Amino acid sequence: MPQLNPEFFVSQFFWLTVTFSFLLFFLWKISLPRISRVLEKRENKINNDIEIAKKLQAEAELIQNDIDRQLSNARDQASNIIKESTRNLKNNTAKELAKIDSDLAKKIDESSTIIGHNKKESIKKINNQILEITKLTLSKLSSVPVNDKEINDSVTKAQSKPIH
């Protein structure tokens, strides 16, 4: 193995030193400054993004609080409108029901008056028909003359007696 031969040690040491020096110089002056600038830019960008995110989060929280407040106000307004509408509806319904009740009471009174009148008229007609039927029956059954007043009195008397 030629690497272990002492004759080549000096040459190997020289090239090791030259290569190491060149590599050290290259890294120290060219590569590491570039890497460090990139890392600084990345760190600055990340810090700026974090600051912007914090600002946006604070704004979002303010907007969310504003939205929550507006929603709460809208719910309260809707609740008040519903309560007011319900109250107005109840009042209007009560007024309409009172009006309908009074109209129905008037119609019932009118109907009972008409029914009473019709009942009296019907009773008069029935009595007249009973009178006519009785007259016809008596005239057919007997030859005794009977006047309307006697028949009417007899029919009225018969109607006033309770039926057992």
Coordinates of N, CA, C and O in Angstrom, one line a residue:
M1 N 0.8 -1.2 0.0 CA 0.0 0.0 0.0 C 0.9 1.2 0.0 O 1.7 1.4 0.9
P2 N 0.7 2.0 -1.0 CA 1.6 3.2 -1.1 C 1.3 4.3 -0.1 O 2.1 5.1 0.3
Q3 N 0.1 4.3 0.4 CA -0.2 5.4 1.4 C 0.6 5.2 2.7 O 0.8 6.2 3.4
L4 N 0.9 4.0 3.0 CA 1.6 3.7 4.3 C 3.1 3.8 4.1 O 3.8 3.6 5.1
N5 N 3.5 4.0 3.0 CA 5.0 4.1 2.7 C 5.5 5.4 3.2 O 5.0 6.5 2.8
P6 N 6.5 5.5 4.1 CA 7.0 6.7 4.7 C 7.6 7.7 3.7 O 7.7 8.9 3.9
E7 N 7.9 7.2 2.6 CA 8.6 8.0 1.5 C 7.6 9.0 1.0 O 7.9 10.1 0.6
F8 N 6.3 8.7 1.0 CA 5.2 9.6 0.4 C 4.5 10.4 1.5 O 3.6 11.2 1.1
F9 N 5.0 10.3 2.7 CA 4.3 11.1 3.8 C 4.4 12.6 3.6 O 3.4 13.3 3.8
V10 N 5.5 13.1 3.2 CA 5.7 14.5 3.0 C 4.8 15.0 1.9 O 4.1 16.1 2.0
S11 N 4.8 14.3 0.8 CA 4.0 14.7 -0.3 C 2.5 14.7 0.1 O 1.8 15.6 -0.3
Q12 N 2.1 13.6 0.7 CA 0.7 13.5 1.1 C 0.4 14.6 2.1 O -0.7 15.2 2.1
F13 N 1.3 14.9 3.0 CA 1.0 16.0 4.0 C 0.9 17.3 3.3 O 0.0 18.1 3.7
F14 N 1.7 17.6 2.3 CA 1.7 18.8 1.6 C 0.3 19.0 0.9 O -0.4 20.0 1.0
W15 N -0.1 17.9 0.2 CA -1.4 18.0 -0.6 C -2.6 18.0 0.4 O -3.6 18.7 0.1
L16 N -2.4 17.4 1.5 CA -3.5 17.5 2.5 C -3.6 18.9 3.0 O -4.7 19.4 3.1
T17 N -2.5 19.5 3.3 CA -2.5 20.9 3.8 C -3.1 21.8 2.7 O -3.9 22.7 3.0
V18 N -2.7 21.7 1.5 CA -3.1 22.6 0.4 C -4.6 22.3 0.2 O -5.4 23.3 0.1
T19 N -5.1 21.1 0.1 CA -6.5 20.8 -0.1 C -7.3 21.3 1.1 O -8.4 21.9 0.9
F20 N -6.9 21.0 2.3 CA -7.6 21.5 3.4 C -7.7 23.0 3.5 O -8.8 23.6 3.8
S21 N -6.6 23.7 3.2 CA -6.5 25.1 3.2 C -7.5 25.7 2.2 O -8.2 26.7 2.4
F22 N -7.4 25.1 0.9 CA -8.3 25.6 -0.1 C -9.8 25.4 0.3 O -10.6 26.3 0.1
L23 N -10.1 24.2 0.8 CA -11.4 23.9 1.2 C -11.9 24.8 2.3 O -13.0 25.3 2.3
L24 N -11.0 25.0 3.3 CA -11.3 25.9 4.4 C -11.6 27.3 3.9 O -12.5 28.0 4.3
F25 N -10.7 27.8 3.0 CA -10.8 29.2 2.5 C -12.1 29.3 1.7 O -12.9 30.2 1.8
F26 N -12.4 28.3 0.8 CA -13.6 28.3 0.0 C -14.9 28.3 0.9 O -15.8 29.0 0.6
L27 N -14.9 27.5 1.9 CA -16.1 27.4 2.8 C -16.2 28.7 3.6 O -17.3 29.2 3.7
W28 N -15.1 29.2 4.1 CA -15.1 30.4 5.0 C -15.5 31.6 4.2 O -16.2 32.5 4.7
K29 N -15.0 31.9 3.0 CA -15.2 33.1 2.2 C -16.4 33.0 1.3 O -17.0 34.1 0.9
I30 N -16.7 31.9 0.8 CA -17.7 31.8 -0.3 C -19.0 31.1 0.2 O -20.1 31.7 0.2
S31 N -18.9 29.9 0.6 CA -20.1 29.1 0.9 C -20.7 29.4 2.2 O -22.0 29.6 2.2
L32 N -20.0 29.5 3.2 CA -20.6 29.8 4.5 C -21.3 31.2 4.6 O -22.4 31.3 5.1
P33 N -20.7 32.3 4.0 CA -21.5 33.5 4.0 C -22.8 33.5 3.2 O -23.8 34.0 3.6
R34 N -22.7 32.7 2.1 CA -24.0 32.6 1.3 C -25.0 31.8 2.1 O -26.2 32.2 2.2
I35 N -24.6 30.7 2.7 CA -25.5 29.9 3.6 C -26.0 30.8 4.7 O -27.2 30.7 5.0
S36 N -25.1 31.5 5.3 CA -25.6 32.3 6.4 C -26.5 33.4 6.0 O -27.5 33.7 6.7
R37 N -26.3 34.0 4.8 CA -27.3 35.0 4.3 C -28.6 34.4 4.0 O -29.7 35.0 4.3
V38 N -28.6 33.2 3.4 CA -29.9 32.5 3.2 C -30.6 32.2 4.5 O -31.8 32.4 4.6
L39 N -29.9 31.8 5.5 CA -30.5 31.4 6.8 C -31.0 32.7 7.4 O -32.1 32.7 8.0
E40 N -30.3 33.8 7.3 CA -30.8 35.1 7.9 C -32.0 35.5 7.2 O -33.0 36.0 7.8
K41 N -32.0 35.4 5.8 CA -33.2 35.8 5.0 C -34.4 34.9 5.4 O -35.5 35.4 5.6
R42 N -34.2 33.7 5.6 CA -35.2 32.7 5.9 C -35.8 33.1 7.3 O -37.0 33.1 7.5
E43 N -34.8 33.3 8.3 CA -35.3 33.7 9.6 C -36.1 35.0 9.6 O -37.1 35.1 10.3
N44 N -35.6 36.0 8.9 CA -36.3 37.3 8.8 C -37.7 37.1 8.2 O -38.7 37.6 8.6
K45 N -37.7 36.3 7.1 CA -39.0 36.0 6.4 C -40.0 35.3 7.4 O -41.2 35.6 7.5
I46 N -39.5 34.3 8.1 CA -40.3 33.6 9.1 C -40.8 34.5 10.2 O -42.0 34.5 10.5
N47 N -39.9 35.3 10.7 CA -40.3 36.3 11.7 C -41.3 37.3 11.2 O -42.3 37.6 11.9
N48 N -41.1 37.8 10.0 CA -42.1 38.7 9.4 C -43.4 38.0 9.2 O -44.5 38.6 9.5
D49 N -43.4 36.8 8.7 CA -44.7 36.0 8.5 C -45.4 35.8 9.8 O -46.6 35.9 9.9
I50 N -44.6 35.5 10.9 CA -45.2 35.3 12.2 C -45.8 36.6 12.7 O -46.9 36.6 13.2
E51 N -45.1 37.7 12.5 CA -45.7 39.0 12.9 C -47.0 39.3 12.2 O -48.0 39.8 12.7
I52 N -46.9 39.1 10.8 CA -48.1 39.4 10.0 C -49.3 38.4 10.4 O -50.4 38.9 10.6
A53 N -48.9 37.2 10.7 CA -50.0 36.2 11.2 C -50.6 36.7 12.5 O -51.8 36.6 12.7
K54 N -49.7 37.2 13.4 CA -50.2 37.6 14.7 C -51.2 38.8 14.5 O -52.2 38.9 15.1
K55 N -50.8 39.8 13.6 CA -51.6 40.9 13.3 C -52.9 40.5 12.7 O -54.0 41.0 13.1
L56 N -52.8 39.6 11.7 CA -54.1 39.1 11.1 C -55.0 38.3 12.1 O -56.2 38.5 12.0
Q57 N -54.3 37.6 13.0 CA -55.1 36.9 14.0 C -55.8 37.9 14.9 O -57.0 37.7 15.2
A58 N -55.1 39.0 15.3 CA -55.7 40.0 16.1 C -56.9 40.7 15.4 O -58.0 40.9 16.0
E59 N -56.7 41.0 14.1 CA -57.8 41.6 13.3 C -58.9 40.6 13.2 O -60.1 41.0 13.3
A60 N -58.6 39.3 13.0 CA -59.7 38.3 12.8 C -60.5 38.2 14.1 O -61.7 38.0 14.1
E61 N -59.8 38.3 15.3 CA -60.5 38.2 16.6 C -61.4 39.4 16.7 O -62.5 39.3 17.2
L62 N -60.9 40.6 16.3 CA -61.7 41.8 16.4 C -62.9 41.7 15.5 O -64.1 42.0 15.9
I63 N -62.7 41.2 14.3 CA -63.8 41.0 13.3 C -64.8 40.0 13.9 O -66.0 40.2 13.8
Q64 N -64.3 38.9 14.5 CA -65.2 37.8 15.0 C -66.0 38.4 16.2 O -67.2 38.1 16.3
N65 N -65.3 39.2 17.0 CA -66.1 39.8 18.2 C -67.1 40.8 17.6 O -68.3 40.8 18.2
D66 N -66.8 41.5 16.6 CA -67.8 42.4 16.0 C -69.0 41.6 15.4 O -70.1 42.0 15.5
I67 N -68.6 40.5 14.7 CA -69.7 39.7 14.1 C -70.6 39.1 15.2 O -71.8 39.1 15.1
D68 N -69.9 38.6 16.3 CA -70.7 38.1 17.4 C -71.6 39.1 18.0 O -72.8 38.8 18.3
R69 N -71.1 40.3 18.2 CA -71.9 41.4 18.7 C -73.1 41.7 17.8 O -74.2 41.9 18.2
Q70 N -72.8 41.8 16.5 CA -73.9 42.1 15.5 C -74.9 41.0 15.5 O -76.1 41.2 15.4
L71 N -74.5 39.7 15.6 CA -75.4 38.6 15.6 C -76.3 38.6 16.9 O -77.5 38.4 16.8
S72 N -75.6 39.0 18.0 CA -76.4 39.1 19.2 C -77.5 40.2 19.1 O -78.6 40.0 19.5
N73 N -77.1 41.3 18.6 CA -78.0 42.4 18.3 C -79.1 42.0 17.4 O -80.3 42.3 17.6
A74 N -78.8 41.3 16.3 CA -79.8 40.8 15.4 C -80.7 39.8 16.0 O -81.9 39.9 15.8
R75 N -80.2 38.9 16.9 CA -81.1 38.0 17.6 C -82.0 38.7 18.5 O -83.2 38.4 18.6
D76 N -81.5 39.7 19.2 CA -82.3 40.5 20.2 C -83.4 41.2 19.4 O -84.6 41.3 19.8
Q77 N -83.0 41.8 18.3 CA -84.0 42.6 17.4 C -85.1 41.6 16.9 O -86.3 41.9 16.9
A78 N -84.6 40.5 16.4 CA -85.6 39.5 15.9 C -86.5 39.0 17.0 O -87.7 38.9 16.8
S79 N -86.0 38.8 18.2 CA -86.8 38.4 19.3 C -87.8 39.4 19.7 O -89.0 39.2 19.9
N80 N -87.4 40.7 19.7 CA -88.3 41.8 20.0 C -89.4 41.9 18.9 O -90.5 42.2 19.2
I81 N -89.0 41.8 17.7 CA -89.9 41.9 16.6 C -91.0 40.7 16.7 O -92.2 41.0 16.5
I82 N -90.5 39.5 17.0 CA -91.4 38.4 17.2 C -92.4 38.6 18.4 O -93.6 38.4 18.3
K83 N -91.8 39.1 19.5 CA -92.7 39.4 20.6 C -93.7 40.5 20.3 O -94.9 40.4 20.6
E84 N -93.3 41.6 19.6 CA -94.2 42.6 19.3 C -95.3 42.1 18.3 O -96.4 42.4 18.4
S85 N -94.8 41.3 17.3 CA -95.8 40.8 16.3 C -96.8 39.8 17.0 O -98.0 39.9 16.7
T86 N -96.3 39.0 18.0 CA -97.2 38.1 18.7 C -98.2 38.9 19.5 O -99.4 38.6 19.5
R87 N -97.7 40.0 20.2 CA -98.6 40.8 21.0 C -99.6 41.5 20.1 O -100.8 41.5 20.4
N88 N -99.2 42.0 19.0 CA -100.1 42.7 18.0 C -101.1 41.7 17.5 O -102.3 42.0 17.4
L89 N -100.6 40.5 17.2 CA -101.5 39.4 16.6 C -102.6 39.0 17.7 O -103.7 38.9 17.4
K90 N -102.1 38.9 18.9 CA -103.1 38.6 20.0 C -104.1 39.7 20.2 O -105.3 39.4 20.3
N91 N -103.7 40.9 20.2 CA -104.6 42.0 20.3 C -105.6 42.1 19.1 O -106.8 42.2 19.3
N92 N -105.1 41.9 17.9 CA -106.0 41.9 16.8 C -106.9 40.7 16.8 O -108.1 40.9 16.4
T93 N -106.4 39.6 17.2 CA -107.3 38.4 17.3 C -108.4 38.6 18.3 O -109.5 38.3 18.1
A94 N -108.0 39.2 19.5 CA -109.0 39.4 20.5 C -110.1 40.4 20.0 O -111.3 40.2 20.2
K95 N -109.6 41.5 19.3 CA -110.6 42.4 18.7 C -111.5 41.8 17.7 O -112.7 42.0 17.7
E96 N -110.9 40.9 16.8 CA -111.7 40.3 15.8 C -112.7 39.3 16.5 O -113.8 39.2 16.0
L97 N -112.2 38.5 17.5 CA -113.1 37.6 18.2 C -114.2 38.3 18.9 O -115.4 37.9 18.8
A98 N -113.9 39.5 19.5 CA -115.0 40.3 20.1 C -116.0 40.7 19.1 O -117.2 40.7 19.3
K99 N -115.5 41.2 17.9 CA -116.4 41.7 16.9 C -117.2 40.5 16.3 O -118.4 40.6 16.1
I100 N -116.6 39.4 16.1 CA -117.3 38.2 15.6 C -118.4 37.7 16.7 O -119.5 37.4 16.3
D101 N -118.0 37.8 17.9 CA -118.9 37.4 19.0 C -120.2 38.3 19.0 O -121.3 37.9 19.1
S102 N -119.9 39.6 18.9 CA -121.0 40.5 18.9 C -121.9 40.4 17.6 O -123.1 40.4 17.7
D103 N -121.2 40.1 16.5 CA -122.0 39.9 15.2 C -122.8 38.6 15.4 O -124.0 38.6 15.0
L104 N -122.2 37.5 15.9 CA -122.9 36.3 16.1 C -124.1 36.5 17.1 O -125.2 35.9 16.9
A105 N -123.9 37.2 18.2 CA -125.0 37.5 19.1 C -126.1 38.2 18.4 O -127.3 37.9 18.6
K106 N -125.8 39.2 17.6 CA -126.8 39.9 16.9 C -127.6 39.0 15.9 O -128.8 39.0 15.8
K107 N -126.8 38.1 15.2 CA -127.4 37.2 14.3 C -128.3 36.2 15.0 O -129.4 35.8 14.5
I108 N -127.8 35.7 16.2 CA -128.6 34.8 17.0 C -129.9 35.4 17.4 O -131.0 34.8 17.4
D109 N -129.8 36.7 17.9 CA -131.0 37.4 18.3 C -132.0 37.6 17.1 O -133.2 37.4 17.3
E110 N -131.4 38.0 16.0 CA -132.3 38.1 14.8 C -132.9 36.8 14.4 O -134.1 36.7 14.1
S111 N -132.1 35.7 14.5 CA -132.6 34.4 14.1 C -133.7 33.9 15.1 O -134.7 33.4 14.7
S112 N -133.4 34.2 16.4 CA -134.5 33.8 17.4 C -135.7 34.6 17.2 O -136.8 34.0 17.3
T113 N -135.6 35.8 16.8 CA -136.8 36.6 16.5 C -137.5 36.1 15.3 O -138.8 35.9 15.3
I114 N -136.8 35.8 14.3 CA -137.4 35.3 13.1 C -138.0 33.9 13.3 O -139.1 33.6 12.9
I115 N -137.3 33.1 14.1 CA -137.8 31.7 14.4 C -139.1 31.9 15.3 O -140.1 31.2 15.0
G116 N -139.1 32.8 16.2 CA -140.3 33.0 17.0 C -141.5 33.5 16.2 O -142.6 33.0 16.3
H117 N -141.2 34.4 15.3 CA -142.2 34.9 14.4 C -142.7 33.8 13.5 O -144.0 33.6 13.3
N118 N -141.8 33.0 12.9 CA -142.2 31.9 12.0 C -143.0 30.8 12.8 O -143.9 30.2 12.3
K119 N -142.6 30.6 14.1 CA -143.3 29.7 14.9 C -144.8 30.1 15.1 O -145.7 29.4 15.0
K120 N -144.9 31.4 15.4 CA -146.3 32.0 15.6 C -147.1 31.9 14.4 O -148.3 31.5 14.4
E121 N -146.4 32.2 13.2 CA -147.1 32.1 11.9 C -147.5 30.7 11.6 O -148.6 30.4 11.2
S122 N -146.6 29.7 11.9 CA -146.9 28.3 11.7 C -148.0 27.8 12.6 O -148.9 27.1 12.1
I123 N -148.0 28.3 13.8 CA -149.0 27.8 14.8 C -150.4 28.4 14.3 O -151.4 27.7 14.3
K124 N -150.4 29.7 13.8 CA -151.6 30.2 13.3 C -152.1 29.5 12.1 O -153.3 29.2 12.0
K125 N -151.2 29.1 11.2 CA -151.5 28.3 10.0 C -152.1 27.0 10.4 O -153.1 26.5 9.8
I126 N -151.4 26.3 11.3 CA -151.8 25.0 11.8 C -153.2 25.1 12.4 O -154.1 24.3 12.2
N127 N -153.4 26.1 13.2 CA -154.7 26.3 13.9 C -155.8 26.6 12.8 O -156.9 26.0 12.9
N128 N -155.5 27.4 11.8 CA -156.4 27.6 10.7 C -156.7 26.3 10.0 O -157.9 26.0 9.6
Q129 N -155.7 25.5 9.7 CA -155.9 24.2 9.1 C -156.7 23.3 9.9 O -157.6 22.6 9.4
I130 N -156.4 23.3 11.2 CA -157.2 22.4 12.2 C -158.7 22.9 12.1 O -159.6 22.1 12.1
L131 N -158.9 24.2 12.1 CA -160.2 24.7 12.1 C -160.9 24.3 10.8 O -162.1 23.8 10.8
E132 N -160.2 24.4 9.7 CA -160.8 24.0 8.4 C -161.1 22.5 8.3 O -162.1 22.0 7.9
I133 N -160.1 21.7 8.9 CA -160.3 20.2 8.9 C -161.5 19.9 9.8 O -162.3 19.0 9.4
T134 N -161.5 20.5 10.9 CA -162.6 20.2 11.9 C -163.9 20.6 11.2 O -164.9 19.9 11.3
K135 N -164.0 21.7 10.6 CA -165.2 22.2 9.9 C -165.6 21.2 8.9 O -166.8 20.8 8.8
L136 N -164.7 20.8 8.0 CA -165.0 19.8 7.0 C -165.4 18.5 7.6 O -166.4 17.8 7.1
T137 N -164.7 18.0 8.6 CA -165.0 16.8 9.2 C -166.5 16.8 9.8 O -167.2 15.9 9.6
L138 N -166.8 17.9 10.6 CA -168.1 18.0 11.1 C -169.2 18.1 10.1 O -170.3 17.6 10.2
S139 N -168.9 18.8 9.0 CA -169.9 19.0 8.0 C -170.1 17.6 7.3 O -171.2 17.3 6.8
K140 N -169.1 16.8 7.2 CA -169.3 15.5 6.5 C -169.9 14.5 7.4 O -170.7 13.6 7.0
L141 N -169.6 14.6 8.7 CA -170.1 13.6 9.7 C -171.5 13.9 10.2 O -172.3 13.0 10.5
S142 N -171.8 15.2 10.3 CA -173.1 15.5 10.9 C -173.7 16.7 10.1 O -173.0 17.5 9.4
S143 N -174.9 16.9 10.3 CA -175.6 18.0 9.6 C -175.8 19.2 10.5 O -176.5 20.1 10.1
V144 N -175.2 19.1 11.7 CA -175.4 20.2 12.6 C -174.5 21.4 12.2 O -173.3 21.2 12.0
P145 N -175.1 22.6 12.1 CA -174.3 23.7 11.7 C -173.5 24.2 13.0 O -174.0 24.3 14.0
V146 N -172.2 24.4 12.8 CA -171.3 24.8 13.9 C -170.6 26.0 13.3 O -170.0 26.0 12.2
N147 N -170.5 27.1 14.1 CA -169.8 28.3 13.6 C -168.3 28.2 14.0 O -167.9 27.4 14.8
D148 N -167.6 29.1 13.4 CA -166.1 29.1 13.5 C -165.7 29.4 14.9 O -164.7 28.9 15.4
K149 N -166.4 30.2 15.6 CA -166.0 30.6 17.0 C -166.1 29.4 17.9 O -165.2 29.2 18.7
E150 N -167.1 28.6 17.8 CA -167.2 27.4 18.7 C -166.1 26.4 18.4 O -165.5 25.8 19.3
I151 N -165.8 26.2 17.1 CA -164.7 25.3 16.7 C -163.4 25.8 17.3 O -162.6 25.1 17.8
N152 N -163.2 27.1 17.1 CA -161.9 27.7 17.5 C -161.8 27.6 19.1 O -160.7 27.3 19.6
D153 N -162.8 27.8 19.8 CA -162.8 27.7 21.3 C -162.5 26.3 21.7 O -161.7 26.0 22.6
S154 N -163.1 25.3 21.0 CA -162.9 23.9 21.3 C -161.5 23.5 21.0 O -160.8 22.8 21.8
V155 N -160.9 23.9 19.9 CA -159.5 23.6 19.5 C -158.6 24.2 20.5 O -157.6 23.6 21.0
T156 N -158.8 25.5 20.9 CA -157.9 26.1 21.8 C -158.0 25.4 23.2 O -156.9 25.2 23.8
K157 N -159.1 25.0 23.6 CA -159.3 24.3 24.9 C -158.6 23.0 24.8 O -157.9 22.6 25.8
A158 N -158.7 22.3 23.7 CA -158.0 21.0 23.6 C -156.5 21.1 23.5 O -155.8 20.3 24.1
Q159 N -156.0 22.2 23.0 CA -154.6 22.4 22.9 C -154.0 22.8 24.2 O -152.8 22.5 24.5
S160 N -154.8 23.4 25.1 CA -154.2 23.9 26.4 C -154.2 22.7 27.4 O -153.5 22.9 28.4
K161 N -154.9 21.7 27.2 CA -154.9 20.5 28.1 C -153.6 19.7 27.9 O -153.2 19.5 26.7
P162 N -153.0 19.3 28.9 CA -151.7 18.5 28.8 C -152.1 17.1 28.3 O -153.1 16.5 28.7
I163 N -151.2 16.5 27.5 CA -151.4 15.2 27.0 C -150.8 14.2 27.9 O -149.7 14.4 28.3
H164 N -151.6 13.2 28.3 CA -151.1 12.2 29.2 C -150.5 11.0 28.5 O -150.8 10.3 27.8

